[in-house]
Short mmCIF file of C-alpha atoms and ligand atoms in Angstrom, two decimals:
data_model
loop_
_atom_site.label_atom_id
_atom_site.label_comp_id
_atom_site.label_asym_id
_atom_site.label_seq_id
_atom_site.Cartn_x
_atom_site.Cartn_y
_atom_site.Cartn_z
CA MET A 346 95.05 87.66 123.42
CA SER A 347 95.37 90.39 126.06
CA ASP A 348 94.61 94.03 125.15
CA ARG A 349 98.40 94.67 125.23
CA ASP A 350 99.06 91.86 122.71
CA LEU A 351 96.19 93.03 120.48
CA ILE A 352 97.51 96.60 120.51
CA GLY A 353 101.06 95.38 119.69
CA ARG A 354 99.81 93.35 116.71
CA ILE A 355 97.60 96.24 115.51
CA GLU A 356 100.62 98.58 115.60
CA GLU A 357 102.71 96.10 113.56
CA LEU A 358 100.02 95.58 110.92
CA LYS A 359 99.36 99.30 110.71
CA ARG A 360 102.96 99.89 109.65
CA GLU A 361 102.92 96.96 107.16
CA ARG A 362 99.67 98.19 105.60
CA ASP A 363 100.54 101.92 105.57
CA ALA A 364 97.36 102.50 107.59
CA VAL A 365 96.17 105.13 110.06
CA ILE A 366 93.48 104.63 112.68
CA LEU A 367 90.91 107.40 113.07
CA VAL A 368 88.78 107.23 116.21
CA HIS A 369 85.66 109.15 117.21
CA ASN A 370 85.48 110.65 120.70
CA TYR A 371 82.60 108.28 121.66
CA GLN A 372 84.60 105.08 121.13
CA ALA A 373 85.39 102.80 124.09
CA ALA A 374 88.53 103.63 126.12
CA GLU A 375 90.67 100.79 124.67
CA VAL A 376 89.88 101.89 121.10
CA GLN A 377 90.71 105.51 121.95
CA GLU A 378 94.13 104.21 123.03
CA ILE A 379 95.08 103.04 119.52
CA ALA A 380 94.04 106.26 117.78
CA ASP A 381 96.48 108.02 115.48
CA PHE A 382 93.88 110.73 115.48
CA LEU A 383 90.94 111.19 117.89
CA GLY A 384 88.26 113.74 117.13
CA ASP A 385 84.78 114.79 116.09
CA SER A 386 83.07 114.06 112.76
CA LEU A 387 84.40 117.17 111.02
CA ALA A 388 87.99 116.81 112.20
CA LEU A 389 88.06 113.09 111.35
CA SER A 390 86.82 113.58 107.78
CA ARG A 391 89.37 116.36 107.29
CA GLN A 392 92.09 114.14 108.70
CA ALA A 393 91.06 111.29 106.39
CA ALA A 394 91.46 113.59 103.38
CA ALA A 395 94.74 115.11 104.59
CA SER A 396 96.43 111.86 105.62
CA GLY A 397 99.14 110.48 103.36
CA ALA A 398 98.32 106.88 104.38
CA SER A 399 96.80 104.59 101.75
CA THR A 400 94.48 102.81 104.21
CA ILE A 401 92.23 104.36 106.85
CA VAL A 402 90.62 102.28 109.58
CA PHE A 403 87.63 104.30 110.74
CA CYS A 404 86.53 103.55 114.30
CA GLY A 405 83.20 105.29 114.48
CA VAL A 406 79.87 104.76 112.75
CA TYR A 407 79.14 104.04 109.10
CA PHE A 408 78.30 107.55 107.89
CA MET A 409 81.67 108.79 109.17
CA ALA A 410 83.58 106.17 107.17
CA GLU A 411 81.39 106.98 104.17
CA THR A 412 82.25 110.67 104.50
CA ALA A 413 85.93 109.69 104.43
CA ALA A 414 85.25 107.62 101.27
CA ILE A 415 83.50 110.62 99.68
CA LEU A 416 86.53 112.83 100.35
CA SER A 417 89.26 110.26 99.60
CA PRO A 418 88.23 107.97 96.73
CA GLY A 419 91.83 106.81 96.14
CA LYS A 420 92.22 105.46 99.68
CA THR A 421 91.06 102.18 101.16
CA ILE A 422 88.54 103.05 103.90
CA LEU A 423 87.85 100.22 106.33
CA ILE A 424 85.21 99.99 109.06
CA PRO A 425 85.83 97.24 111.64
CA ASP A 426 82.08 96.52 112.01
CA PRO A 427 79.86 97.38 109.04
CA ASP A 428 76.77 97.12 111.26
CA ALA A 429 77.88 100.14 113.30
CA GLY A 430 75.20 102.42 111.87
CA CYS A 431 73.65 105.64 113.15
CA PRO A 432 69.88 105.43 113.77
CA MET A 433 69.53 109.16 113.15
CA ALA A 434 71.19 108.84 109.73
CA ASN A 435 68.87 105.88 109.01
CA MET A 436 65.85 108.13 109.67
CA LEU A 437 66.63 109.97 106.43
CA PRO A 438 66.37 107.66 103.39
CA ALA A 439 67.37 109.62 100.26
CA GLY A 440 63.87 109.06 98.79
CA GLU A 441 62.27 110.73 101.83
CA LEU A 442 64.53 113.73 101.48
CA ARG A 443 63.63 113.95 97.77
CA ALA A 444 59.92 113.90 98.68
CA PHE A 445 60.51 116.55 101.38
CA LYS A 446 62.32 118.74 98.81
CA GLU A 447 59.40 118.43 96.37
CA LYS A 448 57.14 120.00 99.03
CA HIS A 449 59.51 122.99 99.29
CA PRO A 450 60.78 123.69 95.77
CA GLY A 451 63.65 126.18 95.64
CA ALA A 452 64.69 125.62 99.26
CA VAL A 453 68.40 125.26 100.02
CA VAL A 454 69.02 121.83 101.57
CA VAL A 455 71.43 121.49 104.50
CA ALA A 456 72.24 117.88 105.46
CA TYR A 457 73.78 117.20 108.85
CA VAL A 458 76.85 115.03 108.31
CA ASN A 459 75.04 112.27 110.27
CA SER A 460 73.34 111.12 107.06
CA SER A 461 74.02 108.58 104.30
CA ALA A 462 76.05 109.44 101.20
CA ALA A 463 72.83 109.07 99.16
CA ALA A 464 71.08 111.68 101.35
CA LYS A 465 74.10 114.02 101.15
CA ALA A 466 73.88 113.71 97.36
CA GLU A 467 70.41 115.33 97.62
CA ALA A 468 71.77 118.28 99.62
CA ASP A 469 73.35 121.61 98.67
CA LEU A 470 75.47 121.86 101.81
CA CYS A 471 76.53 119.64 104.67
CA CYS A 472 77.18 120.73 108.24
CA THR A 473 78.39 119.18 111.48
CA SER A 474 77.49 120.08 115.04
CA ALA A 475 80.66 122.23 115.09
CA ASN A 476 79.68 124.46 112.18
CA ALA A 477 75.87 124.34 111.71
CA PRO A 478 75.28 128.06 112.54
CA ALA A 479 78.17 129.17 110.26
CA VAL A 480 76.85 127.03 107.39
CA ILE A 481 73.32 128.44 107.80
CA ASN A 482 74.62 132.02 108.01
CA SER A 483 76.42 131.50 104.69
CA ILE A 484 73.06 131.09 102.89
CA PRO A 485 71.67 134.35 101.43
CA GLU A 486 68.85 135.95 103.49
CA GLY A 487 65.37 135.31 102.13
CA LYS A 488 66.12 131.76 100.93
CA GLU A 489 64.00 128.93 102.32
CA ILE A 490 66.21 126.36 104.09
CA ILE A 491 65.51 122.67 104.71
CA PHE A 492 67.52 121.19 107.58
CA ALA A 493 67.75 117.37 107.88
CA PRO A 494 67.73 114.99 109.64
CA ASP A 495 68.26 116.34 113.19
CA LYS A 496 65.34 118.49 114.34
CA PHE A 497 67.02 119.25 117.69
CA LEU A 498 70.29 120.46 116.15
CA GLY A 499 68.15 122.37 113.66
CA ASP A 500 66.12 124.00 116.45
CA TRP A 501 69.32 125.07 118.23
CA ALA A 502 70.86 126.38 114.98
CA MET A 503 67.66 128.36 114.35
CA LYS A 504 67.98 130.02 117.76
CA GLN A 505 71.69 130.74 117.16
CA THR A 506 71.22 132.30 113.74
CA GLY A 507 67.74 133.84 113.95
CA ARG A 508 66.98 132.11 110.60
CA ARG A 509 63.83 130.06 110.00
CA LEU A 510 64.55 126.44 109.06
CA ILE A 511 62.17 123.81 107.71
CA LEU A 512 63.00 120.90 109.99
CA TYR A 513 62.94 117.24 108.98
CA PRO A 514 61.64 115.20 111.95
CA GLY A 515 64.75 113.10 112.76
CA TYR A 516 66.67 112.96 116.04
CA CYS A 517 69.35 111.00 117.89
CA PRO A 518 67.72 108.38 120.15
CA VAL A 519 70.84 108.29 122.34
CA HIS A 520 70.86 112.02 123.13
CA ARG A 521 67.08 111.94 123.58
CA MET A 522 67.61 109.63 126.56
CA LEU A 523 69.12 112.59 128.41
CA ASP A 524 66.34 114.58 130.06
CA ARG A 525 66.12 117.88 131.90
CA ALA A 526 65.71 116.11 135.27
CA ALA A 527 69.11 114.42 134.80
CA ILE A 528 70.80 117.79 134.24
CA LEU A 529 69.11 119.29 137.32
CA ARG A 530 70.16 116.25 139.40
CA ALA A 531 73.75 116.48 138.16
CA ARG A 532 73.84 120.21 139.00
CA ARG A 533 72.59 119.53 142.52
CA ALA A 534 75.24 116.82 142.98
CA HIS A 535 78.08 119.00 141.52
CA PRO A 536 77.13 122.63 142.16
CA ASP A 537 80.54 124.00 141.06
CA ALA A 538 80.55 122.23 137.70
CA LEU A 539 80.07 123.85 134.31
CA VAL A 540 77.35 122.11 132.27
CA MET A 541 78.22 121.44 128.62
CA VAL A 542 75.84 119.58 126.31
CA HIS A 543 75.82 118.46 122.67
CA PRO A 544 73.37 120.23 120.31
CA GLU A 545 71.75 116.85 119.48
CA CYS A 546 70.12 117.11 122.96
CA THR A 547 66.49 118.19 123.28
CA PRO A 548 65.69 121.94 123.55
CA GLU A 549 64.68 121.38 127.22
CA VAL A 550 68.16 120.02 128.02
CA ILE A 551 69.91 122.70 125.96
CA ALA A 552 68.01 125.39 127.89
CA GLU A 553 69.61 124.14 131.14
CA ALA A 554 73.19 124.13 129.79
CA ASP A 555 75.99 126.67 130.25
CA GLU A 556 77.61 125.72 126.92
CA VAL A 557 76.35 123.88 123.80
CA LEU A 558 79.25 122.27 121.96
CA SER A 559 80.29 119.61 119.46
CA THR A 560 82.53 116.91 120.91
CA SER A 561 85.69 118.73 119.78
CA GLY A 562 84.27 121.95 121.21
CA MET A 563 84.01 120.16 124.57
CA VAL A 564 87.65 119.03 124.32
CA ARG A 565 88.75 122.60 123.58
CA LEU A 566 86.68 124.19 126.35
CA ALA A 567 87.85 121.65 128.95
CA ARG A 568 91.48 122.34 127.99
CA GLU A 569 91.23 126.14 127.91
CA SER A 570 88.77 126.86 130.73
CA ASP A 571 89.86 127.84 134.26
CA ARG A 572 86.96 125.75 135.61
CA ARG A 573 87.97 122.52 137.35
CA GLU A 574 84.74 120.55 137.13
CA PHE A 575 82.35 119.76 134.28
CA ILE A 576 79.04 117.98 133.72
CA VAL A 577 79.14 116.36 130.28
CA GLY A 578 75.77 116.09 128.52
CA THR A 579 76.52 113.68 125.69
CA GLU A 580 77.65 110.08 125.13
CA ALA A 581 79.10 108.90 128.45
CA ASP A 582 82.51 107.78 127.03
CA MET A 583 83.20 111.36 126.02
CA THR A 584 84.47 111.67 129.60
CA VAL A 585 87.25 109.14 128.81
CA CYS A 586 89.17 111.47 126.50
CA LEU A 587 88.34 114.53 128.60
CA ARG A 588 89.80 112.89 131.72
CA ARG A 589 92.89 111.62 129.92
CA GLU A 590 93.64 115.07 128.50
CA ASN A 591 92.91 116.97 131.72
CA PRO A 592 94.15 114.87 134.66
CA GLY A 593 93.67 117.70 137.18
CA LYS A 594 90.00 118.29 136.32
CA LYS A 595 86.77 116.42 137.07
CA PHE A 596 84.24 115.26 134.46
CA HIS A 597 80.83 113.82 135.37
CA PRO A 598 78.60 112.27 132.70
CA ALA A 599 75.21 114.01 132.96
CA SER A 600 73.80 110.48 132.81
CA PRO A 601 75.77 107.21 132.61
CA ARG A 602 72.81 105.76 130.61
CA VAL A 603 73.64 107.85 127.55
CA ILE A 604 75.59 105.20 125.61
CA CYS A 605 75.57 104.86 121.81
CA PRO A 606 75.43 101.07 121.24
CA ASN A 607 76.63 101.47 117.65
CA MET A 608 79.78 103.29 118.72
CA LYS A 609 80.48 100.35 121.06
CA LYS A 610 80.36 97.74 118.28
CA THR A 611 84.04 98.39 117.54
CA GLY A 612 86.58 96.64 119.77
CA LEU A 613 90.30 95.84 119.51
CA GLU A 614 89.71 92.37 118.00
CA LYS A 615 87.57 93.80 115.20
CA VAL A 616 90.21 96.46 114.47
CA LEU A 617 92.83 93.71 114.22
CA TRP A 618 90.66 91.55 111.90
CA SER A 619 89.96 94.61 109.82
CA LEU A 620 93.70 95.15 109.26
CA GLU A 621 94.48 91.44 108.84
CA GLU A 622 91.80 90.83 106.22
CA ASN A 623 91.50 94.29 104.71
CA ARG A 624 87.80 94.51 105.55
CA HIS A 625 85.12 95.88 105.64
CA ARG A 626 85.74 98.21 102.77
CA VAL A 627 83.47 101.27 102.55
CA THR A 628 82.84 102.57 99.05
CA VAL A 629 80.35 104.99 97.53
CA PRO A 630 79.07 104.68 93.92
CA GLU A 631 80.85 107.35 91.87
CA GLU A 632 77.67 109.16 90.73
CA ILE A 633 76.50 109.57 94.36
CA ARG A 634 80.01 110.34 95.58
CA LEU A 635 80.45 113.27 93.19
CA LYS A 636 77.11 114.82 94.19
CA ALA A 637 77.73 114.28 97.91
CA LEU A 638 81.26 115.66 97.53
CA LYS A 639 79.86 119.00 96.32
CA ALA A 640 77.82 119.33 99.53
CA VAL A 641 80.74 118.27 101.75
CA GLU A 642 83.19 120.59 99.96
CA ALA A 643 80.74 123.49 100.22
CA MET A 644 80.80 122.94 104.00
CA VAL A 645 84.58 122.63 104.22
CA SER A 646 85.04 125.89 102.29
CA ILE A 647 82.84 127.73 104.84
CA SER A 648 84.34 126.46 108.09
P1 13P B 1581 80.39 115.32 116.76
O1 13P B 1581 80.46 115.79 115.34
O2 13P B 1581 80.16 116.44 117.71
O3 13P B 1581 81.57 114.50 117.10
O4 13P B 1581 79.09 114.41 116.89
C1 13P B 1581 78.88 113.27 116.15
C2 13P B 1581 77.77 112.49 116.69
O5 13P B 1581 77.39 111.47 116.16
C3 13P B 1581 77.13 112.96 117.89
O6 13P B 1581 76.16 112.06 118.28
FE1 SF4 B 1582 74.16 108.51 115.75
FE2 SF4 B 1582 73.36 109.42 118.11
FE3 SF4 B 1582 75.14 107.46 118.01
FE4 SF4 B 1582 75.81 109.97 117.30
S1 SF4 B 1582 75.22 109.25 119.34
S2 SF4 B 1582 76.31 108.10 116.21
S3 SF4 B 1582 73.89 110.64 116.36
S4 SF4 B 1582 73.01 107.39 117.33
#
C-alpha cells in the first residue's frame, strides 16, 4: 500500500471507530500528516482528556499514552507499538524512587512527566518541560524538593527558580548526544540564526542557547518571532513541523544525529493495524492510576 492509500484507510477507520490520532512533535513526517492534534507532552495529555472521542491512538512513546490513560480511564487508549518506550522514563523504576524518598523524608517529590505511571504514583506533583519552573515555584519556600528523573531539566529549573532541588541521576540519552561543539558549529554555519534548545539538553549546551523551550514553546516562538532563521537543538524531526508551519523561515537541526529511535517505531502501517485490531491497549491498574492522577492533576491546576 502507498502512503496515500494507508492514510485514506486510516481516515476511514478513524471515523468508524470514533477515534482521534494524537501525535508528538518528534514523530516522523508521514505520521505528523495524519495528526488530529500535534503537540508536546502536556498539550497531548490535555487533548486526550478533553477529546469527546471514545478511542485515542497515541503516536508517541509509552509514558505519553499512559498519561492519557491516567487522565481518561473511560477511553480506549491505543499505542501502535508498545515497545516505543522512553529510556529516561525507564531509568526511574518506582522502587528506586521509593528508596530515594526514604533518604529524604518530608521532601516534596516532583516527577517529570517522562516517567512511568508507577513512578508518578510515588510523586506529589508532575511537571513537563513547559511548566517545570512554575510547578517548582508553587511549592512553599523552605520545603526540600526531589526532582526525578531528569537531572538536566532539574538543573535548568533550579537556575530558573533559584530553588535547590535534590536531583535524581536520570537523563535523556538522545539529547545528551547533542554537545556544545555542535551548537558552536551550527552558529558558525548560520550566524543569523536564533538558537533554541530543549531543557533536556546538558547544561553546557543550554549555556550556549538563546532560548530554552519545550517543543510547543519552540512552535510558538518560531510562529511569533520576527527572526527568519533558527537552529533547533532537540530531536531532528522537530524541524518537520516547524518548517510546515512557517514556510518562509529556515530551520536547521543543531545536529541531524539527534534522533529518538523510540519515537520512530511508529509508522503508518502500525497506526492502521492499531485501528484495525484495536491494539495495543494501554491501561493502568486503578490503585496506581488514582495516585498518579493526583500528581498529574496537581500539575494541571498550576499551569
Ligand atoms: P516535550 O514535552 O517538550 O514535548 O518533550 C517531550 C520529550 O520527550 C522530549 O524529549
Ligand atoms: Fe525519551 Fe529522550 Fe526520546 Fe524524549 S527524546 S522520548 S526523553 S528518549
